[in-house]
Coordinates of C-alpha atoms in Angstrom, one line a residue:
M5 CA 0.0 0.0 0.0
S6 CA 1.6 3.2 -1.1
E7 CA 1.9 6.2 1.2
T8 CA 1.3 9.8 0.2
P9 CA 4.6 11.5 0.2
E10 CA 4.9 14.2 2.8
I11 CA 5.6 17.8 1.6
P12 CA 8.8 19.0 3.2
P13 CA 8.3 21.8 5.8
A14 CA 10.4 24.2 3.7
K15 CA 8.1 23.8 0.7
Q16 CA 5.0 24.2 3.0
R17 CA 6.4 27.5 4.3
G18 CA 7.1 28.5 0.7
R19 CA 3.5 27.9 -0.3
G20 CA 2.2 29.8 2.7
S21 CA 4.5 32.8 1.9
F22 CA 3.3 32.7 -1.8
V23 CA -0.4 32.8 -0.7
L24 CA 0.3 35.7 1.7
A25 CA 2.1 37.6 -1.0
L26 CA -0.9 37.2 -3.3
L27 CA -3.4 38.4 -0.7
P28 CA -2.9 42.1 -1.2
L29 CA -3.2 41.6 -5.0
I30 CA -6.5 39.8 -4.5
V31 CA -7.9 42.5 -2.2
F32 CA -6.8 45.2 -4.6
G33 CA -8.3 43.3 -7.5
G34 CA -11.7 43.2 -5.7
I35 CA -11.6 46.9 -4.9
A36 CA -10.7 47.7 -8.5
A37 CA -13.4 45.5 -9.9
T38 CA -16.0 47.2 -7.7
A39 CA -14.8 50.7 -8.7
A40 CA -14.9 49.7 -12.4
K41 CA -18.4 48.4 -12.1
M42 CA -19.6 51.7 -10.5
L43 CA -17.9 53.7 -13.3
Y44 CA -19.4 51.3 -15.9
D45 CA -22.9 51.7 -14.4
Q46 CA -22.5 55.5 -14.3
D47 CA -21.2 55.8 -17.9
F48 CA -23.2 53.2 -19.7
H49 CA -26.4 52.8 -17.6
G50 CA -26.8 56.4 -16.5
K51 CA -26.7 55.5 -12.8
N52 CA -25.7 58.2 -10.4
I53 CA -23.3 56.7 -8.0
T54 CA -23.9 59.5 -5.5
E55 CA -27.4 58.2 -5.1
I56 CA -26.5 55.6 -2.5
P57 CA -29.4 53.4 -1.5
S58 CA -30.4 53.6 2.2
A59 CA -32.0 50.9 4.2
L60 CA -34.1 53.7 5.9
I61 CA -36.0 54.7 2.7
G62 CA -39.6 53.7 3.2
T63 CA -39.2 53.4 6.9
K64 CA -40.0 55.9 9.7
A65 CA -37.3 58.5 10.3
P66 CA -35.2 58.1 13.4
T67 CA -36.2 60.1 16.4
L68 CA -34.9 63.7 16.5
N69 CA -34.1 65.3 19.9
L70 CA -31.1 67.5 19.3
P71 CA -30.2 70.7 21.2
P72 CA -30.5 74.0 19.3
L73 CA -27.6 75.9 17.8
D74 CA -27.1 78.6 20.4
G75 CA -27.1 82.1 18.9
A76 CA -29.0 81.0 15.7
N77 CA -32.4 82.0 17.2
L78 CA -34.0 78.9 15.8
P79 CA -35.8 76.0 17.4
A80 CA -34.0 72.8 18.4
L81 CA -34.3 69.9 16.0
T82 CA -36.9 67.6 17.5
D83 CA -39.7 65.4 16.1
A84 CA -42.1 68.3 16.5
A85 CA -40.1 70.4 14.1
I86 CA -40.8 68.0 11.2
K87 CA -44.1 66.5 12.2
G88 CA -46.9 66.9 9.6
K89 CA -44.6 68.7 7.1
L90 CA -42.8 67.6 4.0
T91 CA -39.3 68.1 5.3
L92 CA -35.7 68.1 4.0
V93 CA -33.3 67.1 6.7
N94 CA -29.9 68.4 5.7
V95 CA -26.7 67.3 7.4
F96 CA -24.0 70.0 7.2
A97 CA -20.9 71.5 8.9
S98 CA -19.0 74.7 8.5
W99 CA -15.7 72.8 7.8
C100 CA -17.4 70.9 4.9
I101 CA -16.4 72.6 1.5
P102 CA -19.2 70.8 -0.5
C103 CA -21.7 72.1 2.1
R104 CA -20.6 75.6 1.2
D105 CA -21.1 74.8 -2.5
E106 CA -24.6 73.4 -1.8
H107 CA -25.9 76.2 0.4
P108 CA -27.2 78.5 -2.4
V109 CA -29.3 75.6 -3.7
L110 CA -30.8 75.1 -0.2
K111 CA -31.6 78.8 0.0
E112 CA -33.5 78.5 -3.3
L113 CA -35.4 75.4 -2.1
A114 CA -36.3 77.3 1.1
K115 CA -38.4 79.7 -1.1
D116 CA -40.9 76.9 -1.7
G117 CA -43.3 77.2 1.2
R118 CA -44.3 73.6 0.8
L119 CA -40.9 72.3 1.9
N120 CA -39.7 72.6 5.5
I121 CA -35.9 72.5 5.6
V122 CA -34.1 71.6 8.9
A123 CA -30.5 70.8 9.7
I124 CA -28.3 68.5 11.7
N125 CA -25.1 70.4 12.4
Y126 CA -22.5 67.6 12.4
K127 CA -19.4 67.5 14.6
D128 CA -19.0 71.3 14.3
Q129 CA -18.1 74.2 16.6
S130 CA -21.1 76.4 17.3
D131 CA -19.2 79.7 16.6
N132 CA -18.0 78.4 13.3
A133 CA -21.5 77.2 12.3
L134 CA -22.9 80.6 13.2
R135 CA -20.3 82.3 11.0
F136 CA -21.1 79.9 8.2
L137 CA -24.8 80.8 8.3
G138 CA -24.1 84.5 8.8
E139 CA -21.9 84.6 5.7
L140 CA -24.1 82.4 3.4
G141 CA -27.6 82.9 4.8
N142 CA -29.9 80.6 6.7
P143 CA -32.4 78.3 4.8
Y144 CA -33.3 76.3 7.9
Q145 CA -36.4 76.4 10.1
A146 CA -34.7 74.4 12.9
I147 CA -31.1 73.4 13.6
G148 CA -29.9 70.7 16.0
I149 CA -26.3 70.2 16.9
D150 CA -24.8 66.7 16.8
P151 CA -21.3 67.2 18.3
N152 CA -20.5 63.5 18.7
G153 CA -22.1 62.3 15.5
K154 CA -24.7 60.0 17.3
A155 CA -27.7 61.3 15.4
A156 CA -25.8 61.0 12.1
I157 CA -25.2 57.3 12.9
D158 CA -28.9 56.8 13.7
W159 CA -29.7 58.3 10.3
G160 CA -27.1 56.2 8.4
V161 CA -25.1 59.3 7.3
Y162 CA -22.5 58.2 4.7
G163 CA -20.8 61.6 4.0
I164 CA -21.8 65.2 4.3
P165 CA -23.5 67.1 3.0
E166 CA -26.3 64.6 3.1
S167 CA -30.1 65.1 2.8
Y168 CA -33.2 63.1 3.5
L169 CA -36.7 64.0 2.3
V170 CA -39.2 63.0 5.0
A171 CA -42.9 62.8 4.4
P172 CA -45.4 64.5 6.7
D173 CA -46.1 61.1 8.3
G174 CA -42.4 60.7 9.1
T175 CA -41.5 58.2 6.3
I176 CA -38.2 58.7 4.6
L177 CA -38.8 59.1 0.9
Y178 CA -35.5 60.0 -0.6
K179 CA -31.8 60.3 0.3
R180 CA -29.0 62.3 -1.3
V181 CA -25.3 61.9 -0.5
G182 CA -23.2 64.8 -1.6
P183 CA -24.3 68.4 -2.6
F184 CA -27.4 68.9 -4.7
D185 CA -26.9 69.9 -8.3
D186 CA -29.2 70.4 -11.2
V187 CA -29.2 66.7 -12.1
S188 CA -29.9 65.5 -8.6
L189 CA -32.7 68.0 -8.2
K190 CA -34.4 67.2 -11.4
E191 CA -34.0 63.4 -11.3
G192 CA -34.1 62.8 -7.5
L193 CA -35.5 65.4 -5.1
F194 CA -38.1 67.1 -7.3
P195 CA -39.8 63.8 -8.4
A196 CA -39.8 62.6 -4.8
M197 CA -41.4 65.9 -3.7
E198 CA -44.0 65.7 -6.6
K199 CA -45.0 62.2 -5.5
A200 CA -45.4 63.4 -1.9
L201 CA -47.3 66.6 -2.8
G202 CA -49.2 65.3 -5.8
K203 CA -48.2 68.5 -7.6
P204 CA -45.4 69.5 -10.0
V205 CA -42.3 71.0 -8.5
S206 CA -40.0 73.4 -10.6

């Protein structure tokens, strides 16, 4: 009866080293393949890769009970601030450059009396947030501060700026990661608002 020849320990170590050497290449290959698929979807299927799906869409919005931004002369961000209103919950910070770019869009949106815009001020210093609003204007009806990021975690925030459209009954209808632009307004936010209001939005 023949015996299976044993692999010398040196060769076993060599195989193990070879596998370990390949591991970073395998991981990199997986990341590259994912990135390539995202770009392919964007270029050939018209998918907007900034429209990241959220498990919260279609569910009740997380509870809001955030302290006010002192000096802003606005209410705290609580459930009462959004109850019964079509609301855009915007997550921003003064240190966030894309938030600055997005702010004029929010000011325009605030002119639509059918939309209630509120804010979560994320991991910011109050003085800096007040300067930000003083310089760029204030589109918000209520602001709550989130210095430790707990509320952002509850809302599943991916990266700021980030916005959630919440129905009057508290259901999350739409999520936008990144600043609003013409495309995301026309293809994302406005259709979601129209569906909720039953009226065209321009």
